[in-house]
Amino acid sequence: MDSIELKKPAPCVVMDRTVSLHEPGITIHPVPVVKATAESFARYGRIVHDFESEQIIIKPWPAQGWRPVEKGTGDQGGTVEDEFIFYRDGDCMVAHNLAVDGHYVTGWFCDPVNARESGEPSISTQVYIREANYHPDGGQLFYPQDGQPFIALLALPGDDVQPEDFVGFYCDGSFGIQIFPDIWHQPVFPLSRKAVYQNRQGRVHACVAVDFVTEFSTYLSLDLKVPA
């Protein structure tokens, strides 16, 4: 992993401080997990069986008033793609998006105030999540390189999103997913300690975020296991 340690990973949103799971007023919301099928996933995105042929959905630039954006313009930024590398470092879930040079801590396998930022990977299956985001400009495709199963944490569009709106979609590694524009998400959570996925997304890469602790005094809890 030394070759990808380009900068210190950090959460996407700016956080004033690390907040304990046990701080007065903090609650933990367990996220339900379902198996991803064409039917269960239909409102969130598409099941993808061929990475190369899947076209990323790009939304045209929004008009500012009653005059429309001219047809054939506003959606020409294109896409970027590269590996998305996931690994546990100490008690942290780390994700490195080479396509946009993003290096993130996406969750913790223990109380964040006590989390080791490096060292032997945690063996816990319970990850605590503080944030999520969506891309208003385009979809995003995650495709496992070696058939590694994963769980995608998602919620339907809307800036008034609540912690209870989130669902975990278990994907068995035999397919990838493209999430639609405006779908709330975190980078996916592999069930293994390390995994590499092919990633393709809009080049603009706008992010709108929610901080569950600041807004709701809540951490999401996601169980990285195969659902019953």
C-alpha positions as a printed Julia matrix, in Angstrom:
228×3 Matrix{Float64}:
   0.0     0.0     0.0
   3.0     2.37    0.21
   2.56    3.4    -3.42
  -0.85    5.0    -2.78
  -0.02    6.95    0.39
   0.14   10.26   -1.49
  -1.55   12.35    1.19
  -3.16   11.76    4.53
  -6.73   10.49    4.14
  -9.47   12.57    5.74
 -13.26   12.82    5.79
 -14.83   14.7     2.87
 -16.67   17.27    4.99
 -14.84   19.73    7.23
 -15.31   18.65   10.85
 -14.65   20.94   13.79
 -13.69   17.99   15.99
 -13.96   14.24   16.38
 -17.1    13.29   18.3
 -17.35   10.18   20.47
 -20.07    7.59   19.99
 -20.68    7.92   23.74
 -20.91   11.69   23.94
 -24.17   12.82   25.6
 -26.9    13.31   23.0
 -25.24   11.17   20.32
 -27.34    8.34   18.9
 -26.44    5.47   16.57
 -28.76    4.57   13.7
 -28.41    0.98   12.36
 -28.74    0.98    8.57
 -30.86   -1.83    7.09
 -29.11   -3.92    4.42
 -30.85   -5.58    1.48
 -29.55   -7.57   -1.48
 -29.13   -5.49   -4.62
 -31.26   -6.73   -7.51
 -32.49   -5.01  -10.65
 -35.81   -4.49   -8.88
 -34.59   -3.36   -5.43
 -31.94   -1.08   -6.94
 -34.06    0.49   -9.7
 -34.69    3.84   -7.98
 -31.04    4.27   -7.01
 -29.14    3.26  -10.13
 -28.35    0.43  -12.51
 -26.85   -3.01  -12.09
 -23.81   -3.19  -14.4
 -22.38   -6.39  -15.87
 -19.91   -4.82  -18.34
 -17.75   -1.95  -17.15
 -16.43   -0.98  -20.58
 -19.82   -0.54  -22.24
 -21.6     1.28  -19.42
 -22.21    4.95  -20.24
 -22.15    7.4   -17.35
 -25.26    9.53  -16.98
 -24.34   13.24  -17.24
 -26.86   15.92  -16.28
 -26.87   19.16  -18.31
 -25.83   22.37  -16.6
 -28.92   23.9   -14.94
 -30.52   27.0   -16.43
 -30.44   30.11  -14.23
 -33.82   31.49  -15.28
 -36.58   30.97  -17.81
 -34.19   30.78  -20.77
 -33.19   27.15  -21.37
 -29.69   25.81  -21.86
 -29.28   25.18  -25.58
 -29.66   21.6   -26.72
 -26.34   19.79  -27.03
 -24.55   22.06  -24.57
 -23.94   21.98  -20.83
 -23.07   18.29  -20.69
 -19.72   18.18  -22.45
 -17.38   17.89  -19.48
 -16.98   14.18  -20.08
 -15.93   11.54  -17.6
 -12.87   10.37  -15.71
 -11.96    6.85  -14.67
  -9.29    4.99  -12.73
  -8.98    2.6    -9.83
 -10.8     3.17   -6.54
  -8.76    1.48   -3.82
 -10.28    0.55   -0.46
  -8.46   -0.7     2.61
  -8.59   -0.76    6.38
  -5.78    1.14    8.07
  -5.89    0.61   11.81
  -9.49    1.31   12.81
 -10.23    3.49    9.77
 -11.95    2.63    6.51
  -9.9     4.36    3.83
 -10.81    4.98    0.19
  -8.48    6.34   -2.49
 -10.12    7.58   -5.7
  -7.32    7.83   -8.25
  -9.66    9.36  -10.86
 -10.07   12.6    -8.88
  -7.12   12.22   -6.46
  -9.44   11.88   -3.5
  -8.14   10.19   -0.34
 -10.85    9.7     2.25
 -11.64    8.23    5.64
 -15.18    6.94    5.05
 -15.84    5.39    8.45
 -14.43    3.96   11.67
 -14.55    0.43   13.1
 -14.66    1.69   16.7
 -15.35    4.92   18.56
 -13.75    7.58   16.29
 -12.04    9.33   19.23
 -10.14    6.1    19.98
  -9.52    5.02   16.38
  -6.01    4.07   15.31
  -5.14    5.85   12.06
  -2.63    3.23   10.99
  -1.42   -0.25   11.82
  -2.97   -3.7    11.84
  -6.38   -3.58   10.11
  -9.44   -3.9    12.31
 -11.33   -7.2    12.06
 -14.64   -5.63   13.12
 -17.59   -5.85   10.72
 -19.32   -2.8    12.2
 -18.44    0.54   10.61
 -19.6     3.92   11.93
 -20.28    6.62    9.35
 -20.56   10.37    9.86
 -21.16   11.75    6.37
 -22.51   11.18    2.86
 -22.64   13.19   -0.35
 -24.2    13.3    -3.8
 -23.06   14.41   -7.24
 -25.58   16.71   -8.97
 -23.67   16.62  -12.26
 -23.47   12.91  -13.05
 -23.65    9.27  -12.08
 -20.82    7.13  -10.7
 -19.85    3.56  -11.55
 -18.2     1.13   -9.13
 -17.08   -2.21  -10.58
 -15.16   -4.87   -8.6
 -11.89   -5.96  -10.22
 -11.68   -9.36   -8.55
 -15.27  -10.19   -7.66
 -15.03   -8.62   -4.2
 -18.47   -8.21   -2.56
 -19.4    -4.82   -1.16
 -22.2    -2.8     0.39
 -23.31    0.52   -1.1
 -24.76    3.01    1.39
 -27.42    5.01   -0.48
 -30.41    7.31   -0.06
 -32.81    8.82   -2.57
 -32.41   12.47   -3.72
 -33.41   15.44   -1.6
 -31.53   17.96    0.51
 -33.81   17.24    3.47
 -32.37   13.73    3.76
 -32.59   12.02    7.16
 -30.42    9.25    8.67
 -33.31    6.78    8.43
 -33.51    7.34    4.66
 -30.3     5.38    4.09
 -30.21    1.76    2.93
 -27.25   -0.58    2.46
 -27.3    -2.55   -0.8
 -25.3    -5.78   -0.65
 -23.63   -6.61   -3.97
 -22.08  -10.08   -4.23
 -19.17   -9.02   -6.47
 -20.51  -10.58   -9.68
 -21.6    -7.15  -10.95
 -21.01   -3.44  -10.5
 -23.39   -0.55  -10.0
 -23.9     2.9   -11.46
 -25.62    5.2    -9.0
 -27.8     7.92  -10.52
 -26.96   11.63  -10.21
 -28.26   13.16   -6.95
 -28.19    9.83   -5.07
 -26.74   10.19   -1.58
 -23.81    7.83   -1.03
 -20.43    7.14    0.44
 -17.72    5.29   -1.45
 -18.66    1.61   -1.28
 -17.7    -0.59    1.68
 -15.96   -3.89    0.75
 -16.53   -6.86    3.02
 -12.83   -7.73    2.73
  -9.98   -5.77    4.3
  -8.66   -4.63    0.92
 -10.34   -4.35   -2.48
  -9.9    -2.54   -5.78
 -12.76   -1.31   -7.96
 -12.87    0.33  -11.35
 -14.43    3.77  -11.05
 -15.96    6.02  -13.72
 -17.73    9.31  -12.99
 -18.44   12.8   -14.27
 -15.38   14.99  -14.64
 -17.04   17.98  -12.95
 -17.38   15.95   -9.71
 -19.5    18.42   -7.74
 -20.23   17.19   -4.19
 -23.09   18.17   -1.87
 -22.62   16.74    1.63
 -24.42   15.93    4.87
 -22.74   15.61    8.28
 -24.95   13.33   10.4
 -23.29   14.31   13.67
 -23.53   18.07   13.17
 -27.07   18.0    11.76
 -28.67   15.07   13.62
 -26.31   14.14   16.5
 -26.18   10.7    14.91
 -23.71    8.19   13.51
 -24.88    5.63   10.98
 -23.9     2.04   11.79
 -23.42   -0.37    8.89
 -22.88   -4.11    9.38
 -20.51   -5.42    6.7
 -21.98   -8.9     6.41
 -24.03  -10.83    3.88
 -27.69  -10.07    4.71
 -29.97  -12.96    5.61
